[in-house]
C-alpha positions as a Markdown table, in Angstrom:
| # | Residue | x | y | z |
|---|---|---|---|---|
| 1 | Met | 0.0 | 0.0 | 0.0 |
| 2 | Pro | 1.3 | 3.5 | -0.8 |
| 3 | Lys | 2.2 | 5.7 | 2.3 |
| 4 | Ile | -0.2 | 8.6 | 2.5 |
| 5 | Leu | 1.6 | 11.6 | 4.0 |
| 6 | Ile | -0.8 | 13.1 | 6.4 |
| 7 | Lys | 0.8 | 12.9 | 10.0 |
| 8 | Glu | 4.1 | 14.3 | 11.4 |
| 9 | Thr | 4.5 | 11.1 | 13.4 |
| 10 | Glu | 5.3 | 9.0 | 10.3 |
| 11 | Pro | 8.9 | 7.8 | 9.9 |
| 12 | Thr | 9.6 | 10.2 | 6.9 |
| 13 | Asn | 9.0 | 13.6 | 8.7 |
| 14 | Val | 8.7 | 15.7 | 5.4 |
| 15 | Phe | 6.5 | 18.2 | 7.2 |
| 16 | Ala | 9.5 | 19.2 | 9.5 |
| 17 | Leu | 10.9 | 20.8 | 6.2 |
| 18 | Val | 14.3 | 21.7 | 7.9 |
| 19 | Asn | 15.9 | 20.3 | 4.9 |
| 20 | His | 15.7 | 22.1 | 1.7 |
| 21 | Ser | 13.2 | 20.3 | -0.6 |
| 22 | Ile | 12.3 | 20.1 | -4.2 |
| 23 | Val | 9.2 | 18.6 | -5.8 |
| 24 | Ser | 9.4 | 17.8 | -9.5 |
| 25 | Gly | 7.0 | 16.3 | -12.0 |
| 26 | Lys | 5.1 | 16.9 | -15.2 |
| 27 | Ser | 2.3 | 19.4 | -15.6 |
| 28 | Gly | -0.8 | 18.0 | -13.8 |
| 29 | Ser | 1.2 | 15.6 | -11.6 |
| 30 | Gly | 0.2 | 17.4 | -8.5 |
| 31 | Lys | 3.5 | 19.4 | -7.7 |
| 32 | Ser | 1.6 | 22.5 | -6.4 |
| 33 | Asn | -0.9 | 20.6 | -4.4 |
| 34 | Ala | 1.9 | 18.6 | -2.8 |
| 35 | Cys | 3.9 | 21.7 | -1.8 |
| 36 | Glu | 0.7 | 23.5 | -0.6 |
| 37 | Tyr | -0.4 | 20.5 | 1.4 |
| 38 | Met | 3.0 | 20.5 | 3.2 |
| 39 | Leu | 3.0 | 24.2 | 3.7 |
| 40 | Thr | -0.4 | 24.3 | 5.3 |
| 41 | Lys | 0.5 | 21.4 | 7.6 |
| 42 | Lys | 3.4 | 23.4 | 8.7 |
| 43 | Leu | 1.3 | 26.5 | 9.1 |
| 44 | Glu | -1.0 | 24.6 | 11.5 |
| 45 | Lys | 2.0 | 24.2 | 13.9 |
| 46 | Gly | 2.3 | 28.0 | 14.2 |
| 47 | Asp | 6.2 | 28.2 | 14.6 |
| 48 | Thr | 7.3 | 29.0 | 11.0 |
| 49 | Lys | 6.5 | 31.8 | 8.7 |
| 50 | Ile | 5.3 | 30.8 | 5.3 |
| 51 | Ile | 6.2 | 32.7 | 2.1 |
| 52 | Asp | 4.7 | 31.7 | -1.2 |
| 53 | Leu | 6.6 | 33.1 | -4.1 |
| 54 | Tyr | 6.1 | 33.7 | -7.8 |
| 55 | Asp | 2.8 | 34.4 | -9.4 |
| 56 | Ser | 2.6 | 36.5 | -12.6 |
| 57 | Gly | -1.1 | 36.1 | -13.3 |
| 58 | Arg | -2.3 | 32.6 | -12.6 |
| 59 | Phe | -3.2 | 33.5 | -9.0 |
| 60 | Glu | -2.5 | 30.0 | -7.7 |
| 61 | Asn | -1.0 | 31.2 | -4.5 |
| 62 | Met | -4.1 | 33.3 | -3.6 |
| 63 | Leu | -6.5 | 30.5 | -2.7 |
| 64 | Tyr | -5.4 | 29.4 | 0.7 |
| 65 | Gln | -8.2 | 31.4 | 2.5 |
| 66 | Phe | -11.1 | 29.5 | 0.6 |
| 67 | Pro | -12.1 | 26.1 | 1.8 |
| 68 | Glu | -12.5 | 23.4 | -1.0 |
| 69 | Asp | -16.2 | 23.3 | -2.0 |
| 70 | Asp | -16.0 | 21.0 | -5.1 |
| 71 | Pro | -17.9 | 17.8 | -4.0 |
| 72 | Val | -15.4 | 15.4 | -5.9 |
| 73 | Met | -12.4 | 17.0 | -4.2 |
| 74 | Val | -14.1 | 17.1 | -0.9 |
| 75 | Lys | -14.7 | 13.4 | -1.0 |
| 76 | Lys | -11.0 | 12.8 | -2.0 |
| 77 | Ile | -9.9 | 14.9 | 1.0 |
| 78 | Tyr | -12.1 | 12.8 | 3.4 |
| 79 | Asn | -11.1 | 9.5 | 1.9 |
| 80 | Leu | -7.3 | 10.1 | 1.7 |
| 81 | Ser | -6.7 | 12.1 | 4.9 |
| 82 | Gly | -9.8 | 11.9 | 7.1 |
| 83 | Glu | -9.9 | 15.7 | 7.3 |
| 84 | Gly | -12.5 | 18.1 | 6.1 |
| 85 | Pro | -12.0 | 21.2 | 3.9 |
| 86 | Arg | -10.7 | 24.4 | 5.5 |
| 87 | Gly | -9.3 | 27.8 | 4.6 |
| 88 | Phe | -6.0 | 29.3 | 6.0 |
| 89 | Asn | -5.1 | 32.9 | 6.8 |
| 90 | Asn | -3.6 | 34.4 | 3.7 |
| 91 | Gln | -2.0 | 37.7 | 3.3 |
| 92 | Ile | -1.7 | 38.7 | -0.5 |
| 93 | Ile | 0.8 | 41.5 | -1.4 |
| 94 | Val | 0.8 | 42.7 | -4.9 |
| 95 | Ile | 3.7 | 44.7 | -6.3 |
| 96 | Pro | 2.4 | 47.7 | -8.3 |
| 97 | Gly | 3.1 | 48.2 | -12.0 |
| 98 | Gly | 1.9 | 49.6 | -15.2 |
| 99 | Glu | -0.7 | 46.9 | -15.7 |
| 100 | Leu | -2.9 | 48.7 | -13.0 |
| 101 | Arg | -3.8 | 51.2 | -15.8 |
| 102 | Tyr | -5.8 | 48.4 | -17.5 |
| 103 | Thr | -6.8 | 46.3 | -14.4 |
| 104 | Arg | -8.4 | 49.4 | -12.8 |
| 105 | Lys | -9.8 | 47.5 | -9.8 |
| 106 | Leu | -8.6 | 44.8 | -7.5 |
| 107 | Pro | -10.2 | 42.7 | -4.7 |
| 108 | Lys | -9.8 | 44.4 | -1.3 |
| 109 | Asn | -7.8 | 41.6 | 0.1 |
| 110 | Met | -5.0 | 42.3 | -2.3 |
| 111 | Gln | -2.6 | 44.7 | -0.7 |
| 112 | Leu | -0.8 | 47.0 | -3.1 |
| 113 | Met | 2.6 | 47.6 | -1.4 |
| 114 | Ser | 5.9 | 49.0 | -2.7 |
| 115 | Phe | 9.6 | 48.6 | -1.9 |
| 116 | Asp | 11.6 | 51.2 | 0.0 |
| 117 | Ile | 14.1 | 53.1 | -2.2 |
| 118 | Glu | 16.8 | 51.8 | 0.3 |
| 119 | Asp | 16.1 | 48.2 | -0.6 |
| 120 | Leu | 17.8 | 48.6 | -4.0 |
| 121 | Asn | 21.4 | 49.7 | -3.6 |
| 122 | Ile | 24.7 | 50.0 | -5.7 |
| 123 | Asp | 25.6 | 46.3 | -5.1 |
| 124 | Asp | 22.4 | 45.2 | -7.0 |
| 125 | Leu | 23.4 | 47.0 | -10.3 |
| 126 | Phe | 25.9 | 44.3 | -11.0 |
| 127 | Tyr | 23.1 | 41.7 | -11.2 |
| 128 | Leu | 20.5 | 44.0 | -12.7 |
| 129 | Leu | 22.7 | 45.5 | -15.6 |
| 130 | Gly | 24.9 | 42.5 | -16.4 |
| 131 | Ser | 28.6 | 42.3 | -15.7 |
| 132 | Ser | 31.1 | 44.2 | -17.9 |
| 133 | Glu | 34.5 | 45.8 | -17.4 |
| 134 | Lys | 33.1 | 49.3 | -17.9 |
| 135 | Leu | 30.3 | 48.7 | -15.4 |
| 136 | Glu | 32.8 | 47.4 | -12.8 |
| 137 | Gly | 34.9 | 50.4 | -13.4 |
| 138 | Phe | 31.9 | 52.7 | -12.8 |
| 139 | Leu | 30.9 | 50.9 | -9.6 |
| 140 | Ala | 34.6 | 51.1 | -8.3 |
| 141 | Ser | 34.9 | 54.7 | -9.1 |
| 142 | Ile | 31.6 | 55.8 | -7.5 |
| 143 | Thr | 32.0 | 53.6 | -4.4 |
| 144 | Asn | 35.6 | 54.9 | -3.9 |
| 145 | Ala | 34.4 | 58.5 | -4.0 |
| 146 | Tyr | 31.1 | 58.3 | -2.1 |
| 147 | Gly | 31.2 | 55.0 | -0.2 |
| 148 | Asp | 29.3 | 51.7 | -1.0 |
| 149 | Val | 26.1 | 52.4 | 1.0 |
| 150 | Leu | 24.3 | 54.2 | -1.9 |
| 151 | Asn | 20.6 | 53.7 | -2.9 |
| 152 | Met | 19.3 | 54.3 | -6.5 |
| 153 | Lys | 18.2 | 57.8 | -5.8 |
| 154 | Gln | 21.5 | 58.7 | -4.5 |
| 155 | Ile | 23.3 | 57.2 | -7.5 |
| 156 | Tyr | 21.0 | 59.2 | -9.8 |
| 157 | Glu | 21.8 | 62.4 | -8.0 |
| 158 | Ile | 25.5 | 61.8 | -8.4 |
| 159 | Leu | 25.2 | 61.0 | -12.1 |
| 160 | Thr | 22.9 | 63.9 | -13.1 |
| 161 | Thr | 24.3 | 66.7 | -10.7 |
| 162 | Gly | 27.8 | 65.7 | -10.3 |
| 163 | Arg | 27.6 | 65.6 | -6.4 |
| 164 | Leu | 25.7 | 64.0 | -3.6 |
| 165 | Gly | 24.1 | 66.8 | -1.4 |
| 166 | Asn | 26.9 | 69.3 | -0.8 |
| 167 | Val | 29.7 | 66.8 | -1.5 |
| 168 | Lys | 31.3 | 66.9 | -4.9 |
| 169 | Lys | 34.1 | 64.4 | -5.7 |
| 170 | Pro | 35.8 | 63.6 | -9.0 |
| 171 | Ile | 34.8 | 60.3 | -10.6 |
| 172 | Tyr | 35.4 | 58.7 | -14.0 |
| 173 | Ile | 32.2 | 57.6 | -15.7 |
| 174 | Pro | 32.2 | 56.6 | -19.4 |
| 175 | Met | 29.3 | 58.5 | -21.1 |
| 176 | Ser | 27.7 | 55.3 | -22.5 |
| 177 | Ile | 27.6 | 53.7 | -18.9 |
| 178 | Lys | 26.4 | 57.0 | -17.4 |
| 179 | Gly | 23.5 | 57.4 | -19.9 |
| 180 | Met | 22.5 | 53.7 | -19.5 |
| 181 | Val | 22.5 | 53.8 | -15.7 |
| 182 | Ile | 20.5 | 57.1 | -15.6 |
| 183 | Arg | 17.9 | 55.7 | -18.1 |
| 184 | Asn | 17.4 | 52.4 | -16.1 |
| 185 | Ile | 17.2 | 54.1 | -12.7 |
| 186 | Arg | 14.5 | 56.4 | -14.0 |
| 187 | Arg | 12.5 | 53.4 | -15.4 |
| 188 | Trp | 12.9 | 51.5 | -12.2 |
| 189 | Leu | 11.9 | 54.4 | -10.0 |
| 190 | Asn | 8.9 | 55.2 | -12.1 |
| 191 | Ser | 7.7 | 51.5 | -12.6 |
| 192 | Gly | 5.5 | 51.7 | -9.4 |
| 193 | Met | 7.6 | 49.2 | -7.5 |
| 194 | Phe | 9.1 | 52.1 | -5.3 |
| 195 | Ser | 6.0 | 54.3 | -5.1 |
| 196 | Asp | 5.8 | 56.7 | -2.2 |
| 197 | Asp | 2.1 | 56.8 | -2.5 |
| 198 | Leu | 1.6 | 53.2 | -1.2 |
| 199 | Pro | 2.5 | 51.5 | 2.1 |
| 200 | Lys | 6.1 | 50.1 | 2.2 |
| 201 | Ile | 6.6 | 46.3 | 2.5 |
| 202 | Asp | 7.7 | 45.8 | 6.1 |
| 203 | Phe | 9.7 | 42.4 | 6.0 |
| 204 | Gln | 10.3 | 42.4 | 9.7 |
| 205 | Lys | 6.6 | 42.6 | 10.5 |
| 206 | Ile | 5.6 | 40.1 | 7.7 |
| 207 | Leu | 8.3 | 37.6 | 8.7 |
| 208 | Ser | 7.3 | 37.7 | 12.4 |
| 209 | Asp | 3.7 | 36.7 | 11.7 |
| 210 | Thr | 3.5 | 33.0 | 11.8 |
| 211 | Thr | -0.3 | 32.9 | 11.7 |
| 212 | Cys | -0.7 | 33.3 | 8.0 |
| 213 | Ile | 0.7 | 32.4 | 4.6 |
| 214 | Thr | 2.1 | 35.5 | 2.8 |
| 215 | Ser | 1.7 | 35.4 | -1.0 |
| 216 | Phe | 3.6 | 37.7 | -3.3 |
| 217 | Ser | 2.3 | 38.5 | -6.8 |
| 218 | Thr | 3.8 | 40.5 | -9.7 |
| 219 | Phe | 1.0 | 40.3 | -12.2 |
| 220 | Leu | 0.8 | 44.1 | -12.4 |
| 221 | Leu | 4.4 | 44.6 | -13.6 |
| 222 | Glu | 4.8 | 45.3 | -17.3 |
| 223 | Ser | 8.1 | 43.8 | -18.1 |
| 224 | Glu | 10.1 | 40.6 | -17.2 |
| 225 | Glu | 12.9 | 43.0 | -16.1 |
| 226 | Ala | 10.7 | 44.6 | -13.5 |
| 227 | Glu | 9.6 | 40.9 | -12.4 |
| 228 | Arg | 13.2 | 39.8 | -12.1 |
| 229 | Met | 14.0 | 42.8 | -9.9 |
| 230 | Ala | 11.0 | 42.3 | -7.7 |
| 231 | Tyr | 11.7 | 38.7 | -6.9 |
| 232 | Gly | 15.3 | 39.4 | -6.4 |
| 233 | Leu | 14.4 | 42.2 | -3.9 |
| 234 | Ile | 12.0 | 39.9 | -2.0 |
| 235 | Leu | 14.6 | 37.1 | -1.7 |
| 236 | Lys | 17.2 | 39.7 | -0.7 |
| 237 | Lys | 15.1 | 41.4 | 2.0 |
| 238 | Ile | 14.1 | 38.0 | 3.6 |
| 239 | Asn | 17.8 | 37.0 | 3.6 |
| 240 | Asp | 18.9 | 40.3 | 5.2 |
| 241 | Thr | 16.1 | 40.3 | 7.8 |
| 242 | Lys | 17.2 | 36.8 | 9.0 |
| 243 | Lys | 20.8 | 37.4 | 8.6 |
| 244 | Arg | 20.6 | 40.5 | 11.0 |
| 245 | Arg | 18.5 | 38.4 | 13.5 |
| 246 | Lys | 15.5 | 40.8 | 13.3 |
| 247 | Val | 13.2 | 37.8 | 13.4 |
| 248 | Asn | 13.5 | 34.8 | 15.7 |
| 249 | Asn | 11.1 | 32.2 | 14.1 |
| 250 | Arg | 12.1 | 30.1 | 11.1 |
| 251 | Val | 11.0 | 31.2 | 7.6 |
| 252 | Leu | 10.0 | 28.7 | 4.9 |
| 253 | Val | 10.1 | 30.1 | 1.3 |
| 254 | Tyr | 8.1 | 28.4 | -1.4 |
| 255 | Val | 9.4 | 29.1 | -4.9 |
| 256 | Arg | 7.0 | 28.1 | -7.6 |
| 257 | Glu | 8.4 | 27.0 | -11.0 |
| 258 | Met | 12.0 | 27.5 | -9.9 |
| 259 | Ser | 13.2 | 26.9 | -13.5 |
| 260 | Val | 11.9 | 30.5 | -14.3 |
| 261 | Phe | 14.5 | 31.8 | -11.8 |
| 262 | Phe | 17.3 | 30.2 | -13.7 |
| 263 | Gln | 16.7 | 31.9 | -16.9 |
| 264 | Glu | 19.1 | 34.5 | -18.3 |
| 265 | Gly | 18.9 | 37.9 | -16.5 |
| 266 | Trp | 17.8 | 36.4 | -13.1 |
| 267 | Gly | 21.2 | 36.8 | -11.5 |
| 268 | Met | 20.0 | 38.6 | -8.5 |
| 269 | Ala | 17.3 | 36.0 | -7.7 |
| 270 | Lys | 19.8 | 33.1 | -8.3 |
| 271 | Lys | 22.4 | 34.7 | -6.0 |
| 272 | Tyr | 20.0 | 34.7 | -3.0 |
| 273 | Ile | 18.5 | 31.2 | -3.8 |
| 274 | Leu | 22.1 | 29.9 | -3.7 |
| 275 | Glu | 22.7 | 31.7 | -0.5 |
| 276 | Tyr | 19.6 | 30.2 | 1.0 |
| 277 | Leu | 20.7 | 26.8 | 0.0 |
| 278 | Arg | 24.2 | 27.1 | 1.4 |
| 279 | Gln | 23.6 | 29.3 | 4.5 |
| 280 | Gly | 19.8 | 29.4 | 5.0 |
| 281 | Arg | 19.5 | 26.6 | 7.5 |
| 282 | Asp | 21.9 | 28.3 | 9.9 |
| 283 | Arg | 20.0 | 31.6 | 9.5 |
| 284 | Gly | 16.6 | 30.0 | 9.9 |
| 285 | Ile | 15.5 | 30.0 | 6.2 |
| 286 | Asp | 14.2 | 26.8 | 4.6 |
| 287 | Ile | 13.3 | 26.6 | 1.0 |
| 288 | Ile | 10.8 | 24.4 | -0.9 |
| 289 | Cys | 10.7 | 24.5 | -4.7 |
| 290 | Asp | 8.7 | 23.0 | -7.5 |
| 291 | Met | 9.5 | 22.6 | -11.2 |
| 292 | Gln | 9.0 | 20.1 | -14.0 |
| 293 | Arg | 12.5 | 18.7 | -14.4 |
| 294 | Val | 14.9 | 18.7 | -11.3 |
| 295 | Phe | 17.9 | 18.3 | -13.6 |
| 296 | Asp | 17.2 | 21.6 | -15.4 |
| 297 | Val | 18.8 | 23.2 | -12.2 |
| 298 | Pro | 22.6 | 23.4 | -12.3 |
| 299 | Ser | 24.3 | 20.9 | -10.0 |
| 300 | Lys | 25.8 | 23.4 | -7.6 |
| 301 | Tyr | 22.2 | 24.3 | -6.6 |
| 302 | Arg | 20.6 | 20.9 | -7.1 |
| 303 | Arg | 22.9 | 19.0 | -4.7 |
| 304 | Gln | 22.1 | 21.4 | -1.9 |
| 305 | Phe | 18.6 | 20.0 | -1.6 |
| 306 | Gly | 18.2 | 17.4 | 1.3 |
| 307 | Ile | 14.8 | 16.0 | 0.1 |
| 308 | Ile | 13.8 | 15.2 | -3.4 |
| 309 | Ile | 10.2 | 14.3 | -4.2 |
| 310 | Gln | 9.6 | 13.1 | -7.8 |
| 311 | Leu | 6.0 | 12.8 | -9.0 |
| 312 | Arg | 4.9 | 11.6 | -12.5 |
| 313 | Thr | 7.5 | 12.1 | -15.1 |
| 314 | Asp | 9.4 | 10.6 | -18.0 |
| 315 | Phe | 11.4 | 7.4 | -17.4 |
| 316 | Ala | 14.5 | 9.2 | -18.8 |
| 317 | Asp | 14.2 | 11.8 | -16.0 |
| 318 | Ala | 13.2 | 9.3 | -13.3 |
| 319 | Glu | 16.3 | 7.1 | -14.2 |
| 320 | Lys | 18.6 | 10.1 | -13.3 |
| 321 | Leu | 17.4 | 9.9 | -9.7 |
| 322 | Thr | 20.1 | 7.2 | -9.1 |
| 323 | Asp | 22.4 | 10.2 | -9.1 |
| 324 | Phe | 20.9 | 11.0 | -5.8 |
| 325 | Gln | 20.3 | 7.5 | -4.5 |
| 326 | Gly | 21.9 | 4.7 | -6.3 |
| 327 | Asp | 19.9 | 1.7 | -4.7 |
| 328 | Ile | 16.5 | 2.6 | -6.1 |
| 329 | Pro | 15.2 | -0.5 | -8.1 |
| 330 | Tyr | 14.5 | 0.2 | -11.7 |
| 331 | Arg | 11.1 | -1.5 | -11.5 |
| 332 | Tyr | 10.0 | 1.5 | -9.4 |
| 333 | Leu | 11.6 | 4.0 | -11.7 |
| 334 | Lys | 9.9 | 2.5 | -14.8 |
| 335 | Lys | 6.5 | 3.4 | -13.2 |
| 336 | Ala | 7.2 | 7.0 | -13.2 |
| 337 | Pro | 5.2 | 7.8 | -16.4 |
| 338 | Ser | 2.1 | 6.1 | -15.1 |
| 339 | Arg | 2.0 | 7.5 | -11.5 |
| 340 | Gly | -1.3 | 9.1 | -10.4 |
| 341 | Ala | -1.7 | 12.7 | -9.3 |
| 342 | Gly | 0.1 | 13.3 | -6.0 |
| 343 | Glu | 1.9 | 9.8 | -6.2 |
| 344 | Gly | 5.7 | 9.7 | -6.3 |
| 345 | Ile | 9.0 | 8.7 | -4.7 |
| 346 | Leu | 10.8 | 10.5 | -1.8 |
| 347 | Ile | 14.5 | 10.6 | -1.6 |
| 348 | Ser | 16.4 | 12.0 | 1.4 |
| 349 | Gly | 20.0 | 10.9 | 0.5 |
| 350 | Ile | 20.0 | 8.4 | 3.3 |
| 351 | Ser | 17.0 | 6.5 | 2.3 |
| 352 | Trp | 14.1 | 6.4 | -0.2 |
| 353 | Glu | 10.5 | 5.5 | -0.1 |
| 354 | Tyr | 8.0 | 4.5 | -2.8 |
| 355 | Pro | 5.1 | 4.8 | -3.4 |
| 356 | Ile | 4.1 | 7.9 | -1.3 |
| 357 | Ile | 0.8 | 9.9 | -2.0 |
| 358 | Phe | 0.0 | 13.4 | -1.1 |
| 359 | Pro | -3.8 | 13.9 | -0.4 |
| 360 | Pro | -5.5 | 17.0 | -1.9 |
| 361 | Ala | -4.8 | 20.1 | 0.1 |
| 362 | Arg | -7.9 | 21.3 | 2.2 |
| 363 | His | -8.3 | 24.7 | 0.5 |
| 364 | Lys | -9.6 | 25.6 | -2.8 |
| 365 | His | -7.7 | 24.2 | -5.9 |
| 366 | Lys | -7.0 | 26.2 | -9.0 |
| 367 | His | -8.4 | 24.9 | -12.3 |
| 368 | Pro | -8.3 | 26.7 | -15.8 |
| 369 | Ser | -12.0 | 27.8 | -15.5 |
| 370 | Leu | -11.7 | 29.3 | -12.1 |
| 371 | Asn | -11.8 | 33.0 | -12.0 |
| 372 | Val | -9.8 | 33.7 | -8.8 |
| 373 | Met | -10.2 | 37.6 | -9.0 |
| 374 | Glu | -14.0 | 37.2 | -9.2 |
| 375 | Ile | -14.1 | 34.8 | -6.2 |
| 376 | Met | -12.0 | 37.2 | -4.1 |
| 377 | Gly | -13.9 | 40.3 | -5.3 |
| 378 | Ser | -17.3 | 38.8 | -4.5 |
| 379 | Lys | -16.2 | 37.7 | -1.1 |
| 380 | Cys | -14.0 | 40.7 | 0.0 |
| 381 | Gly | -15.3 | 43.4 | -2.2 |
| 382 | Trp | -13.5 | 45.6 | -4.7 |
| 383 | Gln | -11.1 | 48.6 | -4.6 |
| 384 | Glu | -11.2 | 50.8 | -7.7 |
| 385 | Phe | -8.4 | 53.1 | -8.9 |
| 386 | Thr | -8.8 | 56.5 | -10.6 |
| 387 | Asp | -6.4 | 57.9 | -13.3 |
| 388 | Glu | -5.2 | 60.3 | -10.7 |
| 389 | Gln | -4.5 | 57.6 | -8.1 |
| 390 | Ile | -2.7 | 55.5 | -10.8 |
| 391 | Asp | -0.5 | 58.4 | -11.9 |
| 392 | Leu | 0.5 | 59.0 | -8.2 |
| 393 | Ile | 1.5 | 55.4 | -7.7 |
| 394 | Met | 3.4 | 55.2 | -11.0 |
| 395 | Thr | 5.3 | 58.6 | -10.7 |
| 396 | Tyr | 8.4 | 58.8 | -8.4 |
| 397 | Asp | 9.2 | 62.4 | -7.3 |
| 398 | Leu | 12.7 | 63.4 | -8.6 |
| 399 | Ser | 11.9 | 67.1 | -8.9 |
| 400 | Asp | 14.4 | 68.0 | -6.1 |
| 401 | Ile | 17.2 | 66.4 | -8.1 |
| 402 | Asp | 16.0 | 67.5 | -11.6 |
| 403 | Gly | 15.8 | 71.1 | -10.3 |
| 404 | Ile | 19.4 | 70.8 | -9.3 |
| 405 | Thr | 20.3 | 69.4 | -12.6 |
| 406 | Glu | 18.5 | 72.3 | -14.5 |
| 407 | Glu | 20.2 | 74.8 | -12.3 |
| 408 | Lys | 23.6 | 73.2 | -13.0 |
| 409 | Glu | 23.0 | 73.1 | -16.9 |
| 410 | Lys | 22.1 | 76.9 | -16.6 |
| 411 | Glu | 25.3 | 77.7 | -14.7 |
| 412 | Asp | 27.3 | 75.6 | -17.3 |
| 413 | Lys | 25.9 | 77.6 | -20.2 |
| 414 | Glu | 26.7 | 80.9 | -18.5 |
| 415 | Asp | 30.3 | 79.7 | -17.9 |
| 416 | Tyr | 30.4 | 78.7 | -21.5 |
| 417 | Gly | 29.1 | 82.1 | -22.6 |
| 418 | Arg | 31.6 | 84.0 | -20.5 |
| 419 | Trp | 34.5 | 81.8 | -21.8 |
């Protein structure tokens, strides 16, 4: 009989999740359900903060608060776990962006919140703009002159006015780099992500609340570049908050579709995922990820995971599991393409178990015809945004710096005229 993972007293304590874990399998194999089931079990203990990352428009991570009401799913929940449907406290934070101009209204339980300008500093430029000798030279020149604790607004001020406040120091910046950095900083500051018209994301407060799951969404961001930055900043702030011991409880971060984070240009996010994998356990950060093919992840990341759970997949991918655990019989690996939803094999590096089954999670499940926004709006009400409100959200005030720049240009013209 397959082992149904429902109690923490079972020999394989996957619900402790003090090892970094990865769940892989084909689309429809039950990856998201398996992860959500483990997360909600962990939430019920009340000693760990749960963060659910990555949603760009499917809204899968916004259904925790709604109990499952589909009769077929309810019956499966009872039959496999002996438990009934229930909802869980769920905080939903949406990063603002240009798509708000077209969306116009959001359910009231969606909190529009922005990053603080201090969250993005000069060290992040290397990952956001790509490495090059000229960029490295620019970073070295500006930090040697003004120090390495500079945020984006301060860098913009130095590049456009030639000074920081009343301090003016000589720096060498190639014009091509200067123009590129100024352009990008203006775009980032006016993307909505750093809006001063919205509440700022208080990571210390969020990570201290172990009574709810906090879901982040970026579906309002207009570009992949903004999305990369947003998730990089979230991972960075979680890491910094725990590293500086501002939060005592452990934090469990669920990264959906982790293969997305390993695409070109996601350097900042990859940096912090690797830091979680290498130093997270000591800092009190555990990570659980799902993806279709575990071997799409580079080995320096893949080998940091303590628990591998593989659901339905191709035999070719299942066969590679012997790289983690060499004594798995091939007769079990050959069954990988025909496994049912939620059925799979669990590998801990020391032992393996097959078959295991994850019951359906107790909250509502996402399916293609489910309109998550309508469900949330009908239950929680709607908040509508006017053109004036959206303009305020999307515009970052740089008038104080731009005024200095105009004054400087006027002085330069007068000096040139006298010459």
